Amino acid sequence: MAGGLLLGGAIAALFATALPGQDPSSGIVDPPPDKIVIKVATVNGSGCPQGTAAVAVSPDNTAFTVTYSEYLAQVGGASEPTAFRKNCQLNLIVHVPQGFTYAIASADYRGFASLQRGASSTEKASYYFQGSSNTAAITHPFGGPYNDNWQATDVTDWAQLVWAPCGVQRNFNINTELRVNAGTSAPGSTSFMTMDSTDGDISTVYHLAWKECPGS
């Protein structure tokens, strides 16, 4: 999974769709003409054992995608006591063209859940830059009975975006979590939630917003 991934292209239309309330004076601009380079520094967590998560660029260069193959949280039945919660933290090294900064404008998550009546689950994602106390976290709840694919989208208003600091290199961290609670479901029954679809993979897509750094 190590190595550089190229990411660039125009995402102005995507961003405008995701954030209809943006202020023209916010300084948000079209992506820079040069590509940026993303390198995966580390991938850690119980939901993404080594070799089960990968980062790639979308065909139109508007976003980057994370694919999982063993991201599963479950409770009840023969489940391990610690299996009710799984997480995955991506630590990314992002090189952007000089004079620009970026933020995650929106993120799309997909998977499958089988929740017994009385059980519940949550999908949570946190976004932050190395050394920064400014963290954006969004949680999506699900309740049983449920037995279907699920989808969740995080959308951040332009005024709440967490921007990369200008002029310094700071790794970008994305920490996702799946948590399943047995609640009042029948004893011995099993409930689970995955970040993978029926074909064993899920594409989690992150869309970027751009603006020029002060003094550029």
PDB file of C-alpha atoms in Angstrom:
ATOM      1  CA  MET A   1       0.000   0.000   0.000  1.00  0.00           C
ATOM      2  CA  ALA A   2       3.024   2.260   0.256  1.00  0.00           C
ATOM      3  CA  GLY A   3       3.852   4.584  -2.585  1.00  0.00           C
ATOM      4  CA  GLY A   4       2.557   7.761  -4.115  1.00  0.00           C
ATOM      5  CA  LEU A   5      -0.949   8.245  -5.401  1.00  0.00           C
ATOM      6  CA  LEU A   6      -1.732  11.136  -7.705  1.00  0.00           C
ATOM      7  CA  LEU A   7      -4.804  13.183  -6.956  1.00  0.00           C
ATOM      8  CA  GLY A   8      -6.013  16.279  -8.766  1.00  0.00           C
ATOM      9  CA  GLY A   9      -8.564  17.491 -11.303  1.00  0.00           C
ATOM     10  CA  ALA A  10     -11.571  19.759 -10.979  1.00  0.00           C
ATOM     11  CA  ILE A  11     -13.905  19.172  -8.035  1.00  0.00           C
ATOM     12  CA  ALA A  12     -15.652  22.548  -8.103  1.00  0.00           C
ATOM     13  CA  ALA A  13     -18.946  20.974  -9.208  1.00  0.00           C
ATOM     14  CA  LEU A  14     -18.745  18.264  -6.551  1.00  0.00           C
ATOM     15  CA  PHE A  15     -18.009  20.808  -3.856  1.00  0.00           C
ATOM     16  CA  ALA A  16     -20.801  23.122  -4.936  1.00  0.00           C
ATOM     17  CA  THR A  17     -23.236  20.215  -4.781  1.00  0.00           C
ATOM     18  CA  ALA A  18     -22.069  19.069  -1.363  1.00  0.00           C
ATOM     19  CA  LEU A  19     -21.969  22.547   0.150  1.00  0.00           C
ATOM     20  CA  PRO A  20     -24.728  24.717  -1.330  1.00  0.00           C
ATOM     21  CA  GLY A  21     -24.420  27.301   1.453  1.00  0.00           C
ATOM     22  CA  GLN A  22     -20.815  28.289   0.838  1.00  0.00           C
ATOM     23  CA  ASP A  23     -19.954  31.988   1.058  1.00  0.00           C
ATOM     24  CA  PRO A  24     -18.283  33.584  -1.999  1.00  0.00           C
ATOM     25  CA  SER A  25     -15.982  35.462   0.387  1.00  0.00           C
ATOM     26  CA  SER A  26     -14.731  32.243   1.988  1.00  0.00           C
ATOM     27  CA  GLY A  27     -11.709  32.062  -0.321  1.00  0.00           C
ATOM     28  CA  ILE A  28     -12.654  28.623  -1.688  1.00  0.00           C
ATOM     29  CA  VAL A  29     -11.248  28.171  -5.187  1.00  0.00           C
ATOM     30  CA  ASP A  30     -11.013  25.608  -7.967  1.00  0.00           C
ATOM     31  CA  PRO A  31      -8.365  22.928  -7.426  1.00  0.00           C
ATOM     32  CA  PRO A  32      -4.797  23.944  -8.315  1.00  0.00           C
ATOM     33  CA  PRO A  33      -3.668  22.963 -11.812  1.00  0.00           C
ATOM     34  CA  ASP A  34      -0.868  20.751 -10.468  1.00  0.00           C
ATOM     35  CA  LYS A  35      -1.617  17.312  -9.075  1.00  0.00           C
ATOM     36  CA  ILE A  36      -1.138  16.516  -5.422  1.00  0.00           C
ATOM     37  CA  VAL A  37       0.598  13.396  -4.142  1.00  0.00           C
ATOM     38  CA  ILE A  38      -0.810  11.199  -1.378  1.00  0.00           C
ATOM     39  CA  LYS A  39       1.332   8.601   0.374  1.00  0.00           C
ATOM     40  CA  VAL A  40      -0.014   6.181   2.956  1.00  0.00           C
ATOM     41  CA  ALA A  41       2.157   6.501   6.056  1.00  0.00           C
ATOM     42  CA  THR A  42       0.339   3.930   8.225  1.00  0.00           C
ATOM     43  CA  VAL A  43      -2.891   1.930   8.312  1.00  0.00           C
ATOM     44  CA  ASN A  44      -3.731   0.660  11.789  1.00  0.00           C
ATOM     45  CA  GLY A  45      -6.737  -0.815  13.525  1.00  0.00           C
ATOM     46  CA  SER A  46      -8.746  -3.928  14.247  1.00  0.00           C
ATOM     47  CA  GLY A  47     -10.960  -3.231  11.231  1.00  0.00           C
ATOM     48  CA  CYS A  48      -8.112  -3.078   8.716  1.00  0.00           C
ATOM     49  CA  PRO A  49      -5.488  -5.765   9.381  1.00  0.00           C
ATOM     50  CA  GLN A  50      -2.382  -5.560   7.221  1.00  0.00           C
ATOM     51  CA  GLY A  51      -3.181  -6.093   3.568  1.00  0.00           C
ATOM     52  CA  THR A  52      -6.966  -5.613   3.898  1.00  0.00           C
ATOM     53  CA  ALA A  53      -7.248  -1.869   3.119  1.00  0.00           C
ATOM     54  CA  ALA A  54      -6.058   0.065   0.090  1.00  0.00           C
ATOM     55  CA  VAL A  55      -6.084   3.704  -1.051  1.00  0.00           C
ATOM     56  CA  ALA A  56      -6.621   4.660  -4.696  1.00  0.00           C
ATOM     57  CA  VAL A  57      -7.571   7.660  -6.807  1.00  0.00           C
ATOM     58  CA  SER A  58     -10.907   7.954  -8.621  1.00  0.00           C
ATOM     59  CA  PRO A  59     -10.801   7.712 -12.440  1.00  0.00           C
ATOM     60  CA  ASP A  60     -11.735  11.384 -12.853  1.00  0.00           C
ATOM     61  CA  ASN A  61      -9.185  12.550 -10.235  1.00  0.00           C
ATOM     62  CA  THR A  62     -11.844  14.244  -8.113  1.00  0.00           C
ATOM     63  CA  ALA A  63     -11.404  12.251  -4.894  1.00  0.00           C
ATOM     64  CA  PHE A  64      -9.539   9.439  -3.210  1.00  0.00           C
ATOM     65  CA  THR A  65     -11.041   6.090  -2.252  1.00  0.00           C
ATOM     66  CA  VAL A  66     -10.357   3.632   0.552  1.00  0.00           C
ATOM     67  CA  THR A  67     -11.305  -0.015  -0.006  1.00  0.00           C
ATOM     68  CA  TYR A  68     -11.738  -2.513   2.868  1.00  0.00           C
ATOM     69  CA  SER A  69     -12.166  -6.293   2.788  1.00  0.00           C
ATOM     70  CA  GLU A  70     -12.287  -7.387   6.476  1.00  0.00           C
ATOM     71  CA  TYR A  71     -13.984  -4.516   8.315  1.00  0.00           C
ATOM     72  CA  LEU A  72     -16.579  -6.293  10.524  1.00  0.00           C
ATOM     73  CA  ALA A  73     -18.026  -5.563  13.982  1.00  0.00           C
ATOM     74  CA  GLN A  74     -20.411  -8.029  15.603  1.00  0.00           C
ATOM     75  CA  VAL A  75     -22.004  -8.958  18.906  1.00  0.00           C
ATOM     76  CA  GLY A  76     -23.866 -11.976  20.298  1.00  0.00           C
ATOM     77  CA  GLY A  77     -23.707 -15.662  19.452  1.00  0.00           C
ATOM     78  CA  ALA A  78     -20.116 -16.894  19.219  1.00  0.00           C
ATOM     79  CA  SER A  79     -18.676 -13.380  18.786  1.00  0.00           C
ATOM     80  CA  GLU A  80     -15.469 -12.507  20.600  1.00  0.00           C
ATOM     81  CA  PRO A  81     -16.019 -10.082  23.516  1.00  0.00           C
ATOM     82  CA  THR A  82     -14.006  -7.365  21.777  1.00  0.00           C
ATOM     83  CA  ALA A  83     -15.652  -7.832  18.352  1.00  0.00           C
ATOM     84  CA  PHE A  84     -18.455  -5.321  19.048  1.00  0.00           C
ATOM     85  CA  ARG A  85     -16.141  -2.438  18.061  1.00  0.00           C
ATOM     86  CA  LYS A  86     -13.749  -2.218  15.123  1.00  0.00           C
ATOM     87  CA  ASN A  87     -11.792   0.792  13.906  1.00  0.00           C
ATOM     88  CA  CYS A  88      -9.299   1.815  11.253  1.00  0.00           C
ATOM     89  CA  GLN A  89      -6.982   4.830  11.285  1.00  0.00           C
ATOM     90  CA  LEU A  90      -5.397   6.058   8.063  1.00  0.00           C
ATOM     91  CA  ASN A  91      -2.382   8.325   8.376  1.00  0.00           C
ATOM     92  CA  LEU A  92      -1.809  10.068   5.037  1.00  0.00           C
ATOM     93  CA  ILE A  93       1.081  12.220   3.832  1.00  0.00           C
ATOM     94  CA  VAL A  94      -0.428  14.778   1.454  1.00  0.00           C
ATOM     95  CA  HIS A  95       1.812  16.989  -0.711  1.00  0.00           C
ATOM     96  CA  VAL A  96      -0.129  19.930  -2.166  1.00  0.00           C
ATOM     97  CA  PRO A  97       1.024  22.589  -4.661  1.00  0.00           C
ATOM     98  CA  GLN A  98       2.623  25.616  -3.040  1.00  0.00           C
ATOM     99  CA  GLY A  99       0.173  28.340  -2.061  1.00  0.00           C
ATOM    100  CA  PHE A 100      -2.849  26.057  -1.597  1.00  0.00           C
ATOM    101  CA  THR A 101      -4.534  24.230   1.259  1.00  0.00           C
ATOM    102  CA  TYR A 102      -7.300  21.625   1.309  1.00  0.00           C
ATOM    103  CA  ALA A 103     -10.033  20.119   3.491  1.00  0.00           C
ATOM    104  CA  ILE A 104     -12.335  17.107   3.325  1.00  0.00           C
ATOM    105  CA  ALA A 105     -15.670  18.497   2.097  1.00  0.00           C
ATOM    106  CA  SER A 106     -17.623  15.251   2.187  1.00  0.00           C
ATOM    107  CA  ALA A 107     -17.181  11.507   2.622  1.00  0.00           C
ATOM    108  CA  ASP A 108     -19.335   8.585   1.479  1.00  0.00           C
ATOM    109  CA  TYR A 109     -19.401   5.304   3.422  1.00  0.00           C
ATOM    110  CA  ARG A 110     -21.126   2.042   2.468  1.00  0.00           C
ATOM    111  CA  GLY A 111     -21.486  -1.449   3.879  1.00  0.00           C
ATOM    112  CA  PHE A 112     -23.905  -4.113   5.062  1.00  0.00           C
ATOM    113  CA  ALA A 113     -25.663  -4.538   8.415  1.00  0.00           C
ATOM    114  CA  SER A 114     -27.705  -7.346   9.963  1.00  0.00           C
ATOM    115  CA  LEU A 115     -29.227  -6.098  13.225  1.00  0.00           C
ATOM    116  CA  GLN A 116     -31.683  -8.099  15.329  1.00  0.00           C
ATOM    117  CA  ARG A 117     -34.752  -6.410  16.795  1.00  0.00           C
ATOM    118  CA  GLY A 118     -33.554  -4.387  19.789  1.00  0.00           C
ATOM    119  CA  ALA A 119     -29.941  -4.165  18.577  1.00  0.00           C
ATOM    120  CA  SER A 120     -28.264  -1.029  17.240  1.00  0.00           C
ATOM    121  CA  SER A 121     -25.047   0.099  15.595  1.00  0.00           C
ATOM    122  CA  THR A 122     -23.118   3.234  14.694  1.00  0.00           C
ATOM    123  CA  GLU A 123     -20.626   4.312  12.056  1.00  0.00           C
ATOM    124  CA  LYS A 124     -18.340   7.146  13.150  1.00  0.00           C
ATOM    125  CA  ALA A 125     -15.572   9.039  11.392  1.00  0.00           C
ATOM    126  CA  SER A 126     -13.111  11.626  12.709  1.00  0.00           C
ATOM    127  CA  TYR A 127     -10.857  13.875  10.650  1.00  0.00           C
ATOM    128  CA  TYR A 128      -7.845  15.807  11.944  1.00  0.00           C
ATOM    129  CA  PHE A 129      -4.368  16.993  11.040  1.00  0.00           C
ATOM    130  CA  GLN A 130      -1.264  15.907  12.913  1.00  0.00           C
ATOM    131  CA  GLY A 131      -0.583  18.207  15.854  1.00  0.00           C
ATOM    132  CA  SER A 132      -3.969  19.934  15.644  1.00  0.00           C
ATOM    133  CA  SER A 133      -6.685  19.898  18.299  1.00  0.00           C
ATOM    134  CA  ASN A 134      -9.306  20.829  15.692  1.00  0.00           C
ATOM    135  CA  THR A 135     -11.125  17.553  15.020  1.00  0.00           C
ATOM    136  CA  ALA A 136     -14.293  16.983  12.995  1.00  0.00           C
ATOM    137  CA  ALA A 137     -16.301  13.903  14.057  1.00  0.00           C
ATOM    138  CA  ILE A 138     -19.621  12.681  12.639  1.00  0.00           C
ATOM    139  CA  THR A 139     -21.692   9.665  13.811  1.00  0.00           C
ATOM    140  CA  HIS A 140     -24.470   7.804  11.977  1.00  0.00           C
ATOM    141  CA  PRO A 141     -26.801   5.513  14.031  1.00  0.00           C
ATOM    142  CA  PHE A 142     -28.708   2.441  12.794  1.00  0.00           C
ATOM    143  CA  GLY A 143     -31.394   0.445  14.590  1.00  0.00           C
ATOM    144  CA  GLY A 144     -32.726  -3.094  14.313  1.00  0.00           C
ATOM    145  CA  PRO A 145     -34.443  -4.920  12.885  1.00  0.00           C
ATOM    146  CA  TYR A 146     -32.266  -4.193   9.846  1.00  0.00           C
ATOM    147  CA  ASN A 147     -30.875  -6.524   7.178  1.00  0.00           C
ATOM    148  CA  ASP A 148     -29.653  -4.596   4.162  1.00  0.00           C
ATOM    149  CA  ASN A 149     -26.890  -2.502   2.661  1.00  0.00           C
ATOM    150  CA  TRP A 150     -26.311   0.824   4.415  1.00  0.00           C
ATOM    151  CA  GLN A 151     -24.897   4.142   3.262  1.00  0.00           C
ATOM    152  CA  ALA A 152     -23.847   7.239   5.192  1.00  0.00           C
ATOM    153  CA  THR A 153     -22.560  10.583   3.953  1.00  0.00           C
ATOM    154  CA  ASP A 154     -20.655  13.150   5.981  1.00  0.00           C
ATOM    155  CA  VAL A 155     -21.091  16.686   4.624  1.00  0.00           C
ATOM    156  CA  THR A 156     -19.334  19.646   6.238  1.00  0.00           C
ATOM    157  CA  ASP A 157     -20.485  23.240   5.802  1.00  0.00           C
ATOM    158  CA  TRP A 158     -17.709  25.459   4.416  1.00  0.00           C
ATOM    159  CA  ALA A 159     -17.452  27.456   7.653  1.00  0.00           C
ATOM    160  CA  GLN A 160     -16.754  24.253   9.638  1.00  0.00           C
ATOM    161  CA  LEU A 161     -14.151  22.713   7.345  1.00  0.00           C
ATOM    162  CA  VAL A 162     -10.880  21.632   8.965  1.00  0.00           C
ATOM    163  CA  TRP A 163      -8.171  23.063   6.705  1.00  0.00           C
ATOM    164  CA  ALA A 164      -4.594  21.852   6.402  1.00  0.00           C
ATOM    165  CA  PRO A 165      -2.173  24.405   7.911  1.00  0.00           C
ATOM    166  CA  CYS A 166      -0.425  26.517   5.288  1.00  0.00           C
ATOM    167  CA  GLY A 167       3.323  26.392   4.834  1.00  0.00           C
ATOM    168  CA  VAL A 168       3.982  23.260   6.913  1.00  0.00           C
ATOM    169  CA  GLN A 169       3.688  19.527   6.334  1.00  0.00           C
ATOM    170  CA  ARG A 170       1.080  17.875   8.552  1.00  0.00           C
ATOM    171  CA  ASN A 171      -0.103  14.308   8.049  1.00  0.00           C
ATOM    172  CA  PHE A 172      -3.866  13.911   7.660  1.00  0.00           C
ATOM    173  CA  ASN A 173      -5.652  11.331   9.826  1.00  0.00           C
ATOM    174  CA  ILE A 174      -8.980   9.625   9.164  1.00  0.00           C
ATOM    175  CA  ASN A 175     -10.238   7.420  11.983  1.00  0.00           C
ATOM    176  CA  THR A 176     -13.362   5.358  11.282  1.00  0.00           C
ATOM    177  CA  GLU A 177     -15.251   3.123  13.696  1.00  0.00           C
ATOM    178  CA  LEU A 178     -18.029   0.543  13.593  1.00  0.00           C
ATOM    179  CA  ARG A 179     -19.796  -0.318  16.868  1.00  0.00           C
ATOM    180  CA  VAL A 180     -22.626  -2.832  17.445  1.00  0.00           C
ATOM    181  CA  ASN A 181     -24.757  -2.986  20.604  1.00  0.00           C
ATOM    182  CA  ALA A 182     -26.878  -6.055  21.432  1.00  0.00           C
ATOM    183  CA  GLY A 183     -29.372  -3.924  23.353  1.00  0.00           C
ATOM    184  CA  THR A 184     -32.565  -5.855  24.056  1.00  0.00           C
ATOM    185  CA  SER A 185     -32.105  -8.360  21.215  1.00  0.00           C
ATOM    186  CA  ALA A 186     -32.777 -12.044  21.917  1.00  0.00           C
ATOM    187  CA  PRO A 187     -30.024 -13.829  23.899  1.00  0.00           C
ATOM    188  CA  GLY A 188     -27.726 -15.811  21.640  1.00  0.00           C
ATOM    189  CA  SER A 189     -28.692 -13.906  18.493  1.00  0.00           C
ATOM    190  CA  THR A 190     -25.959 -12.279  16.400  1.00  0.00           C
ATOM    191  CA  SER A 191     -25.927  -8.756  15.005  1.00  0.00           C
ATOM    192  CA  PHE A 192     -23.171  -7.358  12.819  1.00  0.00           C
ATOM    193  CA  MET A 193     -22.137  -4.413  10.668  1.00  0.00           C
ATOM    194  CA  THR A 194     -19.504  -4.369   7.954  1.00  0.00           C
ATOM    195  CA  MET A 195     -17.753  -1.807   5.826  1.00  0.00           C
ATOM    196  CA  ASP A 196     -17.989  -4.055   2.807  1.00  0.00           C
ATOM    197  CA  SER A 197     -20.662  -4.800   0.257  1.00  0.00           C
ATOM    198  CA  THR A 198     -21.965  -8.119  -1.042  1.00  0.00           C
ATOM    199  CA  ASP A 199     -18.910  -8.518  -3.265  1.00  0.00           C
ATOM    200  CA  GLY A 200     -16.554  -8.135  -0.304  1.00  0.00           C
ATOM    201  CA  ASP A 201     -15.371  -4.598  -0.945  1.00  0.00           C
ATOM    202  CA  ILE A 202     -16.476  -1.105  -0.112  1.00  0.00           C
ATOM    203  CA  SER A 203     -15.372   2.120  -1.690  1.00  0.00           C
ATOM    204  CA  THR A 204     -15.249   4.918   0.846  1.00  0.00           C
ATOM    205  CA  VAL A 205     -14.827   8.155  -1.100  1.00  0.00           C
ATOM    206  CA  TYR A 206     -13.453  11.438   0.247  1.00  0.00           C
ATOM    207  CA  HIS A 207     -14.115  14.665  -1.714  1.00  0.00           C
ATOM    208  CA  LEU A 208     -11.734  17.619  -1.335  1.00  0.00           C
ATOM    209  CA  ALA A 209     -12.224  21.374  -1.161  1.00  0.00           C
ATOM    210  CA  TRP A 210      -9.452  23.895  -1.923  1.00  0.00           C
ATOM    211  CA  LYS A 211      -8.514  27.464  -1.086  1.00  0.00           C
ATOM    212  CA  GLU A 212      -5.460  29.666  -1.485  1.00  0.00           C
ATOM    213  CA  CYS A 213      -3.203  30.279   1.491  1.00  0.00           C
ATOM    214  CA  PRO A 214      -2.933  33.873   2.784  1.00  0.00           C
ATOM    215  CA  GLY A 215      -0.311  35.880   0.940  1.00  0.00           C
ATOM    216  CA  SER A 216      -0.232  33.535  -2.050  1.00  0.00           C
TER     217      SER A 216
END
